[in-house]
Amino acid sequence: MQDNAPPRTYRVKSFGCQMNVYDGDRMAELLADQGMTAAAEGENADVVVLNTCHIREKAAEKVYSDIGRLVKAGREAGRQPMIAVAGCVAQAEGDEIMARAPAVSMVVGPQAYHRLPEMLDQAAAGKRASDTDMPADAKFGALPQRRKSGPTAFLTVQEGCDKFCTYCVVPYTRGAEISRSFNALVEEAQRLIEAGAREITLLGQNVNAWSGEDSLGRSIGLDGLIRELAKLPDLQRIRYTTSHPNDMSDALIAAHGEVEKLMPYLHLPVQAGSNRVLKAMNRSHTVDSYLKVLEKVREARPDIALSGDFIVGFPGETEAEFEETLRLVDAVRYAQAYSFKYSSRPGTPAAALDGHVSREVMDERLQRLQASLNRDQLAFNQASVGSSCEILIERKGKFAGQWLGKSPWLQSVHFEDNDGAGAAIGKTVKVELAEAGPNSLKGHLLQPVLA
Ligand code: 5AD
Ligand code: SF4
C-alpha cells in the first residue's frame, strides 16, 4: 500500500481443489481475526491472497497475470494492495515469484499459512516475507476457532500424499501424509455444526488413509471417525473426498451400508483403464483390483453414486490403451466424473518419460471420454426422475421462490416454494424429482421443512 493506513479489507481468491477452498476459508478467518473485513464484491481490497493450484499447467502464468491485474487496479485507485501468494504454486515456485514479482510482499505455503498475520505485520513494515516450511500438523493448532459456516462445510482431516503417482505434484507441494488428531477433528466438527453446518465433507488428498486414536485410545481408521461424527446430533450428512483405491478398507466399505448419515456417494479416482498405463503412473492398483473395490462398495450400498478422476494422454498411452479406459467407464457407469488432459509437471517422473502424446490426440480422447461420462451422468440423473428424496437447501435460486440444494447423491436440485412452506437455507426438505438434465434436476416440494 502506498500510504501508511493499516489494511482494513481482504480478499482471498482460491483456485483448484476443495482443500484449497478450505485453506482459503481458514485464511479469511485469520484475517478477520485481525479485525479486517472481507472486501465487498467489485471493490479493491487492501490485502489480496491468491491461493493457488499447481496440479496442471499454466498455474504459474495465471498467478503472474492476476498479480498484473491487481497492480493495474491499484494504480488506478492510487493505493496498491498487499499481495500474498499462497497455495501450491507458492510452495513449488516461491523463490521465483519473489524474484519475478516485486509487487508480491508475501509468499506462504499450504503448511505455513497460520503465520499470515505476522507476515502481514512484516510486510506492512516494508519487509517482504516468505515461508514455505512444512512442519507436520503445526498450522491447525495455531488457527482461530471456526465461527462461521454455511449449511455445508469442509473439514480437512488428512493432508499430503505418500503415493507418488508419477504425474502428480501433490507429494512435493503438500508433503507427506499426516492425519489430524481425532479430538481436534471432533471439536472442529462441533464448532462447524454450532455455526450452522448440517453437512460436513471430510477432506484429504488421501482421506481414506486417515488414522488416529479415538477418545479411549483405540486405533481407528476413517470409518471410525465417521461413526463418531455421525453421533453429533445436529449433523445430518457426512461425505469424504478424495480417496485412493488401495486405502478403501473393508471397514470403510461396511460403513457405507451401516452409517445412515454417510451419504451414498464415493469419489474414487482410477485415472486410466489400462494396467500398463496404471503401472507407468505408479498407481499401485490394477483395473481388476479397482473394480473389485467398487463391487464390494455396491454390495454394501447398492444405490451408491460413483465418481472418478481420469487422465487422458499419459506419456506412451496408445489408442488401444485409451479404449480400455472407455471400456472401464462403460462397465462402471459413473454418476459423475472429472477428466483431464495429461499435463507435464516439472520435477515429476512422468515428465521425463518418452512418448508424449500430441495435443490434438489428447483433445480428441478427452472429447470421446467426456461424451461417455456425460451420457452416464445424464442416465444416472434420469433414473432418479419420479423418485423423491431429501434435499439440503444450500442457497436461493435465480428466480423468486426458487431454491437450490443437493440430493444425497450430490445431484444439484432446484425447486420452488411459492406457498411459503418454509424452505430456507440450511433446512432439509422432501422433494420429488421431476426433470433431469446432465448437471441438475428440477423437483417439486413435497412436504415442508424437515429440519
Ligand atoms: N495432469 C493431468 N491431471 C492431473 N491430475 C493430477 N496431476 C495431473 C497431471 N499432471 C488429476 C488427477 C487427480 C486430480 C486431482 O487431478 O486425475 O486425481
Ligand atoms: Fe497425486 Fe496420486 Fe497422491 Fe492423488 S494419490 S495426490 S494423484 S500422487
GROMACS .gro file of C-alpha atoms and ligand atoms in nm:
model
  477
    1MET     CA    1   0.000   0.000   0.000
    2GLN     CA    2   0.124   0.348  -0.073
    3ASP     CA    3   0.003   0.523   0.240
    4ASN     CA    4   0.058   0.405   0.596
    5ALA     CA    5  -0.301   0.329   0.689
    6PRO     CA    6  -0.335  -0.025   0.827
    7PRO     CA    7  -0.507  -0.272   0.596
    8ARG     CA    8  -0.880  -0.288   0.659
    9THR     CA    9  -1.017  -0.517   0.393
   10TYR     CA   10  -0.912  -0.850   0.247
   11ARG     CA   11  -0.996  -1.081  -0.038
   12VAL     CA   12  -0.895  -1.446  -0.061
   13LYS     CA   13  -0.914  -1.596  -0.409
   14SER     CA   14  -0.886  -1.974  -0.411
   15PHE     CA   15  -0.814  -2.189  -0.716
   16GLY     CA   16  -0.816  -2.565  -0.756
   17CYS     CA   17  -0.929  -2.835  -0.519
   18GLN     CA   18  -1.167  -2.837  -0.223
   19MET     CA   19  -0.875  -2.840   0.018
   20ASN     CA   20  -0.770  -2.506  -0.124
   21VAL     CA   21  -1.123  -2.379  -0.062
   22TYR     CA   22  -1.091  -2.499   0.299
   23ASP     CA   23  -0.747  -2.333   0.335
   24GLY     CA   24  -0.885  -2.015   0.179
   25ASP     CA   25  -1.169  -2.007   0.434
   26ARG     CA   26  -0.921  -2.053   0.718
   27MET     CA   27  -0.700  -1.773   0.587
   28ALA     CA   28  -1.005  -1.547   0.564
   29GLU     CA   29  -1.086  -1.633   0.928
   30LEU     CA   30  -0.729  -1.545   1.028
   31LEU     CA   31  -0.753  -1.207   0.859
   32ALA     CA   32  -1.097  -1.144   1.011
   33ASP     CA   33  -0.940  -1.225   1.348
   34GLN     CA   34  -0.701  -0.934   1.287
   35GLY     CA   35  -1.001  -0.703   1.271
   36MET     CA   36  -1.019  -0.688   0.894
   37THR     CA   37  -1.337  -0.733   0.691
   38ALA     CA   38  -1.396  -0.901   0.356
   39ALA     CA   39  -1.388  -0.651   0.068
   40ALA     CA   40  -1.723  -0.602  -0.099
   41GLU     CA   41  -1.781  -0.754  -0.443
   42GLY     CA   42  -1.614  -0.542  -0.711
   43GLU     CA   43  -1.415  -0.334  -0.463
   44ASN     CA   44  -1.035  -0.328  -0.433
   45ALA     CA   45  -0.911  -0.499  -0.116
   46ASP     CA   46  -0.617  -0.379   0.096
   47VAL     CA   47  -0.484  -0.735   0.124
   48VAL     CA   48  -0.528  -0.991  -0.152
   49VAL     CA   49  -0.440  -1.357  -0.105
   50LEU     CA   50  -0.404  -1.558  -0.425
   51ASN     CA   51  -0.447  -1.915  -0.305
   52THR     CA   52  -0.303  -2.104  -0.599
   53CYS     CA   53  -0.318  -2.452  -0.751
   54HIS     CA   54  -0.024  -2.625  -0.920
   55ILE     CA   55  -0.183  -2.950  -1.033
   56ARG     CA   56  -0.197  -2.869  -1.403
   57GLU     CA   57  -0.007  -2.633  -1.633
   58LYS     CA   58  -0.050  -2.258  -1.674
   59ALA     CA   59  -0.095  -2.225  -1.298
   60ALA     CA   60   0.209  -2.001  -1.255
   61GLU     CA   61   0.126  -1.789  -1.560
   62LYS     CA   62  -0.221  -1.734  -1.418
   63VAL     CA   63  -0.068  -1.609  -1.094
   64TYR     CA   64   0.151  -1.358  -1.274
   65SER     CA   65  -0.138  -1.226  -1.480
   66ASP     CA   66  -0.353  -1.196  -1.167
   67ILE     CA   67  -0.074  -1.002  -0.996
   68GLY     CA   68  -0.050  -0.774  -1.303
   69ARG     CA   69  -0.425  -0.708  -1.288
   70LEU     CA   70  -0.411  -0.627  -0.917
   71VAL     CA   71  -0.121  -0.384  -0.967
   72LYS     CA   72  -0.307  -0.210  -1.251
   73ALA     CA   73  -0.626  -0.178  -1.043
   74GLY     CA   74  -0.416  -0.046  -0.753
   75ARG     CA   75  -0.252   0.212  -0.978
   76GLU     CA   76  -0.592   0.333  -1.100
   77ALA     CA   77  -0.718   0.355  -0.741
   78GLY     CA   78  -0.399   0.523  -0.614
   79ARG     CA   79  -0.348   0.255  -0.347
   80GLN     CA   80  -0.160  -0.071  -0.406
   81PRO     CA   81  -0.287  -0.383  -0.228
   82MET     CA   82  -0.056  -0.602  -0.022
   83ILE     CA   83  -0.038  -0.924  -0.224
   84ALA     CA   84   0.018  -1.268  -0.074
   85VAL     CA   85   0.070  -1.573  -0.294
   86ALA     CA   86  -0.040  -1.885  -0.108
   87GLY     CA   87  -0.115  -2.247  -0.202
   88CYS     CA   88   0.079  -2.497  -0.408
   89VAL     CA   89   0.235  -2.258  -0.663
   90ALA     CA   90   0.377  -2.064  -0.367
   91GLN     CA   91   0.519  -2.389  -0.232
   92ALA     CA   92   0.669  -2.501  -0.563
   93GLU     CA   93   0.785  -2.168  -0.705
   94GLY     CA   94   0.805  -1.931  -0.409
   95ASP     CA   95   1.160  -1.807  -0.472
   96GLU     CA   96   1.090  -1.744  -0.836
   97ILE     CA   97   0.774  -1.548  -0.752
   98MET     CA   98   0.967  -1.332  -0.507
   99ALA     CA   99   1.231  -1.266  -0.773
  100ARG     CA  100   0.992  -1.206  -1.063
  101ALA     CA  101   0.708  -1.017  -0.895
  102PRO     CA  102   0.819  -0.728  -0.675
  103ALA     CA  103   0.451  -0.642  -0.614
  104VAL     CA  104   0.419  -0.960  -0.407
  105SER     CA  105   0.501  -0.897  -0.044
  106MET     CA  106   0.422  -1.241   0.100
  107VAL     CA  107   0.473  -1.597  -0.022
  108VAL     CA  108   0.319  -1.859   0.203
  109GLY     CA  109   0.297  -2.235   0.152
  110PRO     CA  110   0.000  -2.459   0.236
  111GLN     CA  111   0.154  -2.574   0.565
  112ALA     CA  112   0.260  -2.228   0.682
  113TYR     CA  113  -0.041  -2.002   0.635
  114HIS     CA  114  -0.110  -1.978   1.007
  115ARG     CA  115   0.182  -1.733   1.002
  116LEU     CA  116  -0.002  -1.494   0.770
  117PRO     CA  117  -0.074  -1.232   1.043
  118GLU     CA  118   0.296  -1.198   1.140
  119MET     CA  119   0.393  -1.188   0.775
  120LEU     CA  120   0.137  -0.914   0.723
  121ASP     CA  121   0.299  -0.710   1.003
  122GLN     CA  122   0.639  -0.761   0.844
  123ALA     CA  123   0.506  -0.663   0.503
  124ALA     CA  124   0.340  -0.354   0.649
  125ALA     CA  125   0.684  -0.256   0.786
  126GLY     CA  126   0.820  -0.282   0.433
  127LYS     CA  127   0.982  -0.626   0.466
  128ARG     CA  128   0.883  -0.896   0.219
  129ALA     CA  129   0.820  -1.231   0.384
  130SER     CA  130   0.830  -1.590   0.258
  131ASP     CA  131   0.751  -1.914   0.442
  132THR     CA  132   0.726  -2.247   0.265
  133ASP     CA  133   0.828  -2.468   0.558
  134MET     CA  134   0.634  -2.789   0.607
  135PRO     CA  135   0.609  -2.861   0.979
  136ALA     CA  136   0.366  -3.152   1.014
  137ASP     CA  137   0.033  -3.051   1.168
  138ALA     CA  138   0.164  -2.722   1.315
  139LYS     CA  139  -0.078  -2.487   1.147
  140PHE     CA  140  -0.408  -2.630   1.267
  141GLY     CA  141  -0.335  -2.563   1.634
  142ALA     CA  142  -0.244  -2.204   1.551
  143LEU     CA  143  -0.562  -2.121   1.359
  144PRO     CA  144  -0.859  -1.944   1.519
  145GLN     CA  145  -1.169  -2.148   1.607
  146ARG     CA  146  -1.438  -2.192   1.346
  147ARG     CA  147  -1.715  -1.939   1.392
  148LYS     CA  148  -1.888  -1.917   1.057
  149SER     CA  149  -2.033  -2.183   0.834
  150GLY     CA  150  -2.291  -2.232   0.566
  151PRO     CA  151  -2.509  -2.547   0.568
  152THR     CA  152  -2.227  -2.741   0.401
  153ALA     CA  153  -1.872  -2.725   0.530
  154PHE     CA  154  -1.533  -2.875   0.457
  155LEU     CA  155  -1.315  -3.021   0.729
  156THR     CA  156  -0.956  -3.115   0.645
  157VAL     CA  157  -0.879  -3.438   0.830
  158GLN     CA  158  -0.574  -3.555   0.640
  159GLU     CA  159  -0.315  -3.382   0.427
  160GLY     CA  160  -0.033  -3.477   0.198
  161CYS     CA  161   0.041  -3.783  -0.006
  162ASP     CA  162   0.296  -4.066   0.006
  163LYS     CA  163   0.170  -4.236  -0.309
  164PHE     CA  164   0.392  -4.059  -0.565
  165CYS     CA  165   0.187  -4.116  -0.878
  166THR     CA  166   0.441  -4.031  -1.146
  167TYR     CA  167   0.242  -3.741  -1.297
  168CYS     CA  168   0.150  -3.564  -0.975
  169VAL     CA  169   0.299  -3.267  -0.786
  170VAL     CA  170   0.097  -3.315  -0.468
  171PRO     CA  171   0.356  -3.521  -0.275
  172TYR     CA  172   0.601  -3.235  -0.334
  173THR     CA  173   0.371  -2.938  -0.271
  174ARG     CA  174   0.163  -3.078   0.017
  175GLY     CA  175   0.427  -3.303   0.170
  176ALA     CA  176   0.399  -3.639   0.344
  177GLU     CA  177   0.069  -3.788   0.463
  178ILE     CA  178  -0.040  -3.662   0.803
  179SER     CA  179  -0.364  -3.724   0.991
  180ARG     CA  180  -0.509  -3.461   1.223
  181SER     CA  181  -0.595  -3.584   1.571
  182PHE     CA  182  -0.936  -3.729   1.649
  183ASN     CA  183  -1.004  -3.480   1.929
  184ALA     CA  184  -0.916  -3.178   1.716
  185LEU     CA  185  -1.147  -3.303   1.442
  186VAL     CA  186  -1.444  -3.374   1.667
  187GLU     CA  187  -1.402  -3.030   1.820
  188GLU     CA  188  -1.381  -2.855   1.483
  189ALA     CA  189  -1.685  -3.050   1.361
  190GLN     CA  190  -1.880  -2.943   1.672
  191ARG     CA  191  -1.790  -2.579   1.613
  192LEU     CA  192  -1.893  -2.601   1.249
  193ILE     CA  193  -2.227  -2.752   1.349
  194GLU     CA  194  -2.281  -2.480   1.611
  195ALA     CA  195  -2.205  -2.230   1.336
  196GLY     CA  196  -2.475  -2.380   1.112
  197ALA     CA  197  -2.318  -2.672   0.922
  198ARG     CA  198  -2.558  -2.960   0.855
  199GLU     CA  199  -2.332  -3.146   0.615
  200ILE     CA  200  -1.958  -3.193   0.661
  201THR     CA  201  -1.725  -3.317   0.389
  202LEU     CA  202  -1.409  -3.468   0.531
  203LEU     CA  203  -1.116  -3.367   0.314
  204GLY     CA  204  -0.777  -3.515   0.244
  205GLN     CA  205  -0.552  -3.581  -0.054
  206ASN     CA  206  -0.583  -3.943   0.061
  207VAL     CA  207  -0.866  -3.901   0.304
  208ASN     CA  208  -0.924  -4.274   0.344
  209ALA     CA  209  -0.565  -4.312   0.467
  210TRP     CA  210  -0.667  -4.116   0.778
  211SER     CA  211  -0.577  -4.294   1.102
  212GLY     CA  212  -0.590  -4.195   1.464
  213GLU     CA  213  -0.691  -4.287   1.814
  214ASP     CA  214  -1.041  -4.240   1.949
  215SER     CA  215  -1.118  -4.093   2.292
  216LEU     CA  216  -1.045  -4.431   2.454
  217GLY     CA  217  -0.708  -4.459   2.285
  218ARG     CA  218  -0.816  -4.725   2.037
  219SER     CA  219  -0.664  -4.716   1.686
  220ILE     CA  220  -0.925  -4.623   1.431
  221GLY     CA  221  -0.946  -4.552   1.059
  222LEU     CA  222  -1.168  -4.313   0.864
  223ASP     CA  223  -1.468  -4.541   0.922
  224GLY     CA  224  -1.423  -4.498   1.298
  225LEU     CA  225  -1.401  -4.122   1.265
  226ILE     CA  226  -1.716  -4.119   1.050
  227ARG     CA  227  -1.902  -4.335   1.302
  228GLU     CA  228  -1.806  -4.093   1.583
  229LEU     CA  229  -1.901  -3.783   1.388
  230ALA     CA  230  -2.235  -3.945   1.298
  231LYS     CA  231  -2.320  -3.930   1.670
  232LEU     CA  232  -2.322  -3.548   1.667
  233PRO     CA  233  -2.694  -3.466   1.691
  234ASP     CA  234  -2.736  -3.173   1.452
  235LEU     CA  235  -2.510  -3.312   1.184
  236GLN     CA  236  -2.723  -3.466   0.910
  237ARG     CA  237  -2.481  -3.562   0.637
  238ILE     CA  238  -2.122  -3.679   0.613
  239ARG     CA  239  -1.917  -3.707   0.295
  240TYR     CA  240  -1.546  -3.760   0.230
  241THR     CA  241  -1.308  -3.698  -0.058
  242THR     CA  242  -1.058  -3.782  -0.219
  243SER     CA  243  -0.983  -4.149  -0.174
  244HIS     CA  244  -0.721  -4.386  -0.309
  245PRO     CA  245  -0.847  -4.732  -0.416
  246ASN     CA  246  -0.578  -4.908  -0.210
  247ASP     CA  247  -0.695  -4.741   0.112
  248MET     CA  248  -1.060  -4.847   0.071
  249SER     CA  249  -1.067  -5.077   0.375
  250ASP     CA  250  -1.344  -5.331   0.429
  251ALA     CA  251  -1.442  -5.140   0.743
  252LEU     CA  252  -1.489  -4.818   0.545
  253ILE     CA  253  -1.688  -5.004   0.280
  254ALA     CA  254  -1.906  -5.156   0.554
  255ALA     CA  255  -1.970  -4.807   0.697
  256HIS     CA  256  -2.140  -4.719   0.368
  257GLY     CA  257  -2.402  -4.981   0.443
  258GLU     CA  258  -2.435  -4.907   0.812
  259VAL     CA  259  -2.398  -4.535   0.884
  260GLU     CA  260  -2.713  -4.361   0.778
  261LYS     CA  261  -2.558  -4.015   0.781
  262LEU     CA  262  -2.281  -4.124   0.544
  263MET     CA  263  -2.414  -4.016   0.205
  264PRO     CA  264  -2.437  -4.269  -0.081
  265TYR     CA  265  -2.158  -4.115  -0.285
  266LEU     CA  266  -1.799  -4.220  -0.343
  267HIS     CA  267  -1.533  -4.035  -0.537
  268LEU     CA  268  -1.270  -4.295  -0.621
  269PRO     CA  269  -1.020  -4.186  -0.887
  270VAL     CA  270  -0.891  -4.454  -1.123
  271GLN     CA  271  -0.707  -4.234  -1.378
  272ALA     CA  272  -0.683  -4.495  -1.657
  273GLY     CA  273  -0.830  -4.824  -1.774
  274SER     CA  274  -0.508  -4.993  -1.887
  275ASN     CA  275  -0.291  -5.190  -1.647
  276ARG     CA  276   0.024  -5.090  -1.834
  277VAL     CA  277  -0.062  -4.720  -1.802
  278LEU     CA  278  -0.162  -4.762  -1.436
  279LYS     CA  279   0.177  -4.920  -1.370
  280ALA     CA  280   0.360  -4.639  -1.551
  281MET     CA  281   0.157  -4.397  -1.339
  282ASN     CA  282   0.270  -4.586  -1.025
  283ARG     CA  283  -0.093  -4.614  -0.917
  284SER     CA  284  -0.023  -4.947  -0.742
  285HIS     CA  285  -0.365  -5.086  -0.826
  286THR     CA  286  -0.494  -5.265  -1.133
  287VAL     CA  287  -0.818  -5.230  -1.325
  288ASP     CA  288  -0.941  -5.553  -1.166
  289SER     CA  289  -0.849  -5.459  -0.809
  290TYR     CA  290  -1.027  -5.124  -0.862
  291LEU     CA  291  -1.340  -5.293  -0.998
  292LYS     CA  292  -1.334  -5.538  -0.708
  293VAL     CA  293  -1.346  -5.247  -0.463
  294LEU     CA  294  -1.642  -5.096  -0.648
  295GLU     CA  295  -1.820  -5.429  -0.645
  296LYS     CA  296  -1.784  -5.452  -0.266
  297VAL     CA  297  -1.899  -5.091  -0.225
  298ARG     CA  298  -2.206  -5.158  -0.438
  299GLU     CA  299  -2.279  -5.468  -0.235
  300ALA     CA  300  -2.269  -5.263   0.085
  301ARG     CA  301  -2.468  -4.972  -0.059
  302PRO     CA  302  -2.647  -5.067  -0.381
  303ASP     CA  303  -2.768  -4.714  -0.461
  304ILE     CA  304  -2.424  -4.552  -0.426
  305ALA     CA  305  -2.333  -4.282  -0.679
  306LEU     CA  306  -1.979  -4.337  -0.805
  307SER     CA  307  -1.743  -4.070  -0.923
  308GLY     CA  308  -1.386  -4.080  -1.053
  309ASP     CA  309  -1.090  -3.890  -1.197
  310PHE     CA  310  -0.935  -3.968  -1.534
  311ILE     CA  311  -0.624  -3.857  -1.717
  312VAL     CA  312  -0.605  -3.898  -2.094
  313GLY     CA  313  -0.281  -3.889  -2.291
  314PHE     CA  314  -0.040  -4.005  -2.023
  315PRO     CA  315   0.302  -4.043  -2.197
  316GLY     CA  316   0.302  -4.354  -2.413
  317GLU     CA  317  -0.077  -4.408  -2.395
  318THR     CA  318  -0.181  -4.581  -2.718
  319GLU     CA  319  -0.522  -4.567  -2.885
  320ALA     CA  320  -0.588  -4.925  -2.772
  321GLU     CA  321  -0.497  -4.836  -2.412
  322PHE     CA  322  -0.723  -4.532  -2.423
  323GLU     CA  323  -1.007  -4.754  -2.546
  324GLU     CA  324  -0.956  -4.964  -2.234
  325THR     CA  325  -1.042  -4.651  -2.034
  326LEU     CA  326  -1.364  -4.617  -2.235
  327ARG     CA  327  -1.446  -4.980  -2.163
  328LEU     CA  328  -1.388  -4.927  -1.791
  329VAL     CA  329  -1.625  -4.630  -1.799
  330ASP     CA  330  -1.886  -4.842  -1.981
  331ALA     CA  331  -1.852  -5.109  -1.713
  332VAL     CA  332  -1.876  -4.876  -1.411
  333ARG     CA  333  -2.138  -4.623  -1.526
  334TYR     CA  334  -2.023  -4.329  -1.316
  335ALA     CA  335  -2.279  -4.084  -1.179
  336GLN     CA  336  -2.023  -3.806  -1.210
  337ALA     CA  337  -1.656  -3.774  -1.305
  338TYR     CA  338  -1.366  -3.540  -1.368
  339SER     CA  339  -1.142  -3.589  -1.669
  340PHE     CA  340  -0.821  -3.413  -1.760
  341LYS     CA  341  -0.562  -3.399  -2.033
  342TYR     CA  342  -0.225  -3.509  -1.902
  343SER     CA  343  -0.017  -3.209  -1.807
  344SER     CA  344   0.357  -3.249  -1.775
  345ARG     CA  345   0.466  -3.113  -1.437
  346PRO     CA  346   0.829  -3.011  -1.385
  347GLY     CA  347   1.014  -3.240  -1.146
  348THR     CA  348   0.769  -3.534  -1.168
  349PRO     CA  349   0.900  -3.869  -1.303
  350ALA     CA  350   0.642  -3.878  -1.585
  351ALA     CA  351   0.776  -3.552  -1.727
  352ALA     CA  352   1.096  -3.739  -1.821
  353LEU     CA  353   0.913  -4.024  -1.999
  354ASP     CA  354   0.923  -4.070  -2.375
  355GLY     CA  355   0.617  -4.079  -2.596
  356HIS     CA  356   0.441  -3.757  -2.503
  357VAL     CA  357   0.100  -3.760  -2.671
  358SER     CA  358   0.019  -3.470  -2.905
  359ARG     CA  359  -0.228  -3.201  -2.803
  360GLU     CA  360  -0.462  -3.294  -3.089
  361VAL     CA  361  -0.478  -3.658  -2.985
  362MET     CA  362  -0.533  -3.558  -2.620
  363ASP     CA  363  -0.814  -3.322  -2.723
  364GLU     CA  364  -0.982  -3.593  -2.925
  365ARG     CA  365  -0.951  -3.855  -2.648
  366LEU     CA  366  -1.082  -3.614  -2.388
  367GLN     CA  367  -1.386  -3.540  -2.604
  368ARG     CA  368  -1.463  -3.908  -2.651
  369LEU     CA  369  -1.417  -3.983  -2.282
  370GLN     CA  370  -1.636  -3.690  -2.180
  371ALA     CA  371  -1.908  -3.798  -2.421
  372SER     CA  372  -1.922  -4.135  -2.242
  373LEU     CA  373  -1.910  -3.975  -1.897
  374ASN     CA  374  -2.181  -3.723  -1.984
  375ARG     CA  375  -2.401  -3.999  -2.123
  376ASP     CA  376  -2.376  -4.187  -1.792
  377GLN     CA  377  -2.424  -3.875  -1.579
  378LEU     CA  378  -2.744  -3.790  -1.764
  379ALA     CA  379  -2.863  -4.151  -1.739
  380PHE     CA  380  -2.798  -4.150  -1.365
  381ASN     CA  381  -2.999  -3.832  -1.320
  382GLN     CA  382  -3.279  -3.956  -1.546
  383ALA     CA  383  -3.305  -4.278  -1.348
  384SER     CA  384  -3.393  -4.077  -1.037
  385VAL     CA  385  -3.687  -3.897  -1.202
  386GLY     CA  386  -4.012  -3.998  -1.035
  387SER     CA  387  -3.848  -4.078  -0.702
  388SER     CA  388  -3.836  -3.846  -0.404
  389CYS     CA  389  -3.552  -3.767  -0.169
  390GLU     CA  390  -3.430  -3.523   0.094
  391ILE     CA  391  -3.266  -3.206  -0.029
  392LEU     CA  392  -3.041  -2.999   0.194
  393ILE     CA  393  -3.100  -2.641   0.083
  394GLU     CA  394  -2.777  -2.453   0.013
  395ARG     CA  395  -2.893  -2.131  -0.149
  396LYS     CA  396  -3.163  -1.933  -0.322
  397GLY     CA  397  -3.213  -1.982  -0.694
  398LYS     CA  398  -3.216  -1.718  -0.967
  399PHE     CA  399  -3.594  -1.674  -0.961
  400ALA     CA  400  -3.822  -1.563  -0.680
  401GLY     CA  401  -3.931  -1.860  -0.469
  402GLN     CA  402  -3.667  -2.088  -0.619
  403TRP     CA  403  -3.422  -2.284  -0.401
  404LEU     CA  404  -3.115  -2.493  -0.472
  405GLY     CA  405  -2.978  -2.786  -0.280
  406LYS     CA  406  -2.818  -3.127  -0.308
  407SER     CA  407  -2.963  -3.474  -0.307
  408PRO     CA  408  -2.791  -3.747  -0.104
  409TRP     CA  409  -2.618  -3.847  -0.432
  410LEU     CA  410  -2.471  -3.495  -0.466
  411GLN     CA  411  -2.702  -3.403  -0.754
  412SER     CA  412  -2.792  -3.034  -0.776
  413VAL     CA  413  -3.168  -2.997  -0.745
  414HIS     CA  414  -3.376  -2.683  -0.784
  415PHE     CA  415  -3.739  -2.647  -0.684
  416GLU     CA  416  -3.992  -2.380  -0.598
  417ASP     CA  417  -4.162  -2.286  -0.275
  418ASN     CA  418  -4.420  -2.031  -0.378
  419ASP     CA  419  -4.662  -2.112  -0.098
  420GLY     CA  420  -4.424  -2.020   0.182
  421ALA     CA  421  -4.389  -2.379   0.304
  422GLY     CA  422  -4.084  -2.272   0.498
  423ALA     CA  423  -3.794  -2.354   0.267
  424ALA     CA  424  -3.479  -2.179   0.390
  425ILE     CA  425  -3.104  -2.216   0.362
  426GLY     CA  426  -2.984  -2.499   0.587
  427LYS     CA  427  -3.323  -2.674   0.600
  428THR     CA  428  -3.387  -3.021   0.466
  429VAL     CA  429  -3.697  -3.076   0.256
  430LYS     CA  430  -3.855  -3.367   0.078
  431VAL     CA  431  -3.864  -3.317  -0.298
  432GLU     CA  432  -3.998  -3.523  -0.584
  433LEU     CA  433  -3.750  -3.529  -0.874
  434ALA     CA  434  -3.937  -3.435  -1.190
  435GLU     CA  435  -3.695  -3.348  -1.473
  436ALA     CA  436  -3.331  -3.433  -1.530
  437GLY     CA  437  -3.053  -3.258  -1.719
  438PRO     CA  438  -2.687  -3.360  -1.727
  439ASN     CA  439  -2.589  -3.123  -1.445
  440SER     CA  440  -2.903  -3.067  -1.241
  441LEU     CA  441  -3.258  -3.179  -1.172
  442LYS     CA  442  -3.583  -2.999  -1.122
  443GLY     CA  443  -3.803  -3.109  -0.837
  444HIS     CA  444  -4.135  -3.040  -0.664
  445LEU     CA  445  -4.151  -2.965  -0.296
  446LEU     CA  446  -4.348  -3.245  -0.137
  447GLN     CA  447  -4.364  -3.153   0.220
  448PRO     CA  448  -4.248  -2.862   0.426
  449VAL     CA  449  -3.942  -2.839   0.629
  450LEU     CA  450  -3.794  -3.144   0.798
  451ALA     CA  451  -3.518  -2.978   0.996
  4525AD     N1  452  -0.205  -3.390  -1.540
  4525AD     C1  453  -0.337  -3.408  -1.553
  4525AD     N2  454  -0.418  -3.436  -1.450
  4525AD     C2  455  -0.362  -3.448  -1.327
  4525AD     N3  456  -0.414  -3.477  -1.208
  4525AD     C3  457  -0.316  -3.476  -1.116
  4525AD     N4  458  -0.198  -3.450  -1.175
  4525AD     C4  459  -0.224  -3.433  -1.307
  4525AD     C5  460  -0.143  -3.402  -1.420
  4525AD     N5  461  -0.011  -3.386  -1.410
  4525AD     C6  462  -0.556  -3.507  -1.188
  4525AD     C7  463  -0.577  -3.650  -1.137
  4525AD     C8  464  -0.613  -3.628  -0.993
  4525AD     C9  465  -0.685  -3.495  -1.000
  4525AD    C10  466  -0.694  -3.422  -0.870
  4525AD     O1  467  -0.608  -3.419  -1.091
  4525AD     O2  468  -0.686  -3.705  -1.207
  4525AD     O3  469  -0.693  -3.730  -0.939
  453SF4    FE1  470  -0.138  -3.721  -0.662
  453SF4    FE2  471  -0.152  -3.989  -0.676
  453SF4    FE3  472  -0.121  -3.868  -0.438
  453SF4    FE4  473  -0.356  -3.848  -0.568
  453SF4     S1  474  -0.263  -4.038  -0.489
  453SF4     S2  475  -0.244  -3.678  -0.468
  453SF4     S3  476  -0.290  -3.840  -0.782
  453SF4     S4  477   0.026  -3.867  -0.606
   0.00000   0.00000   0.00000
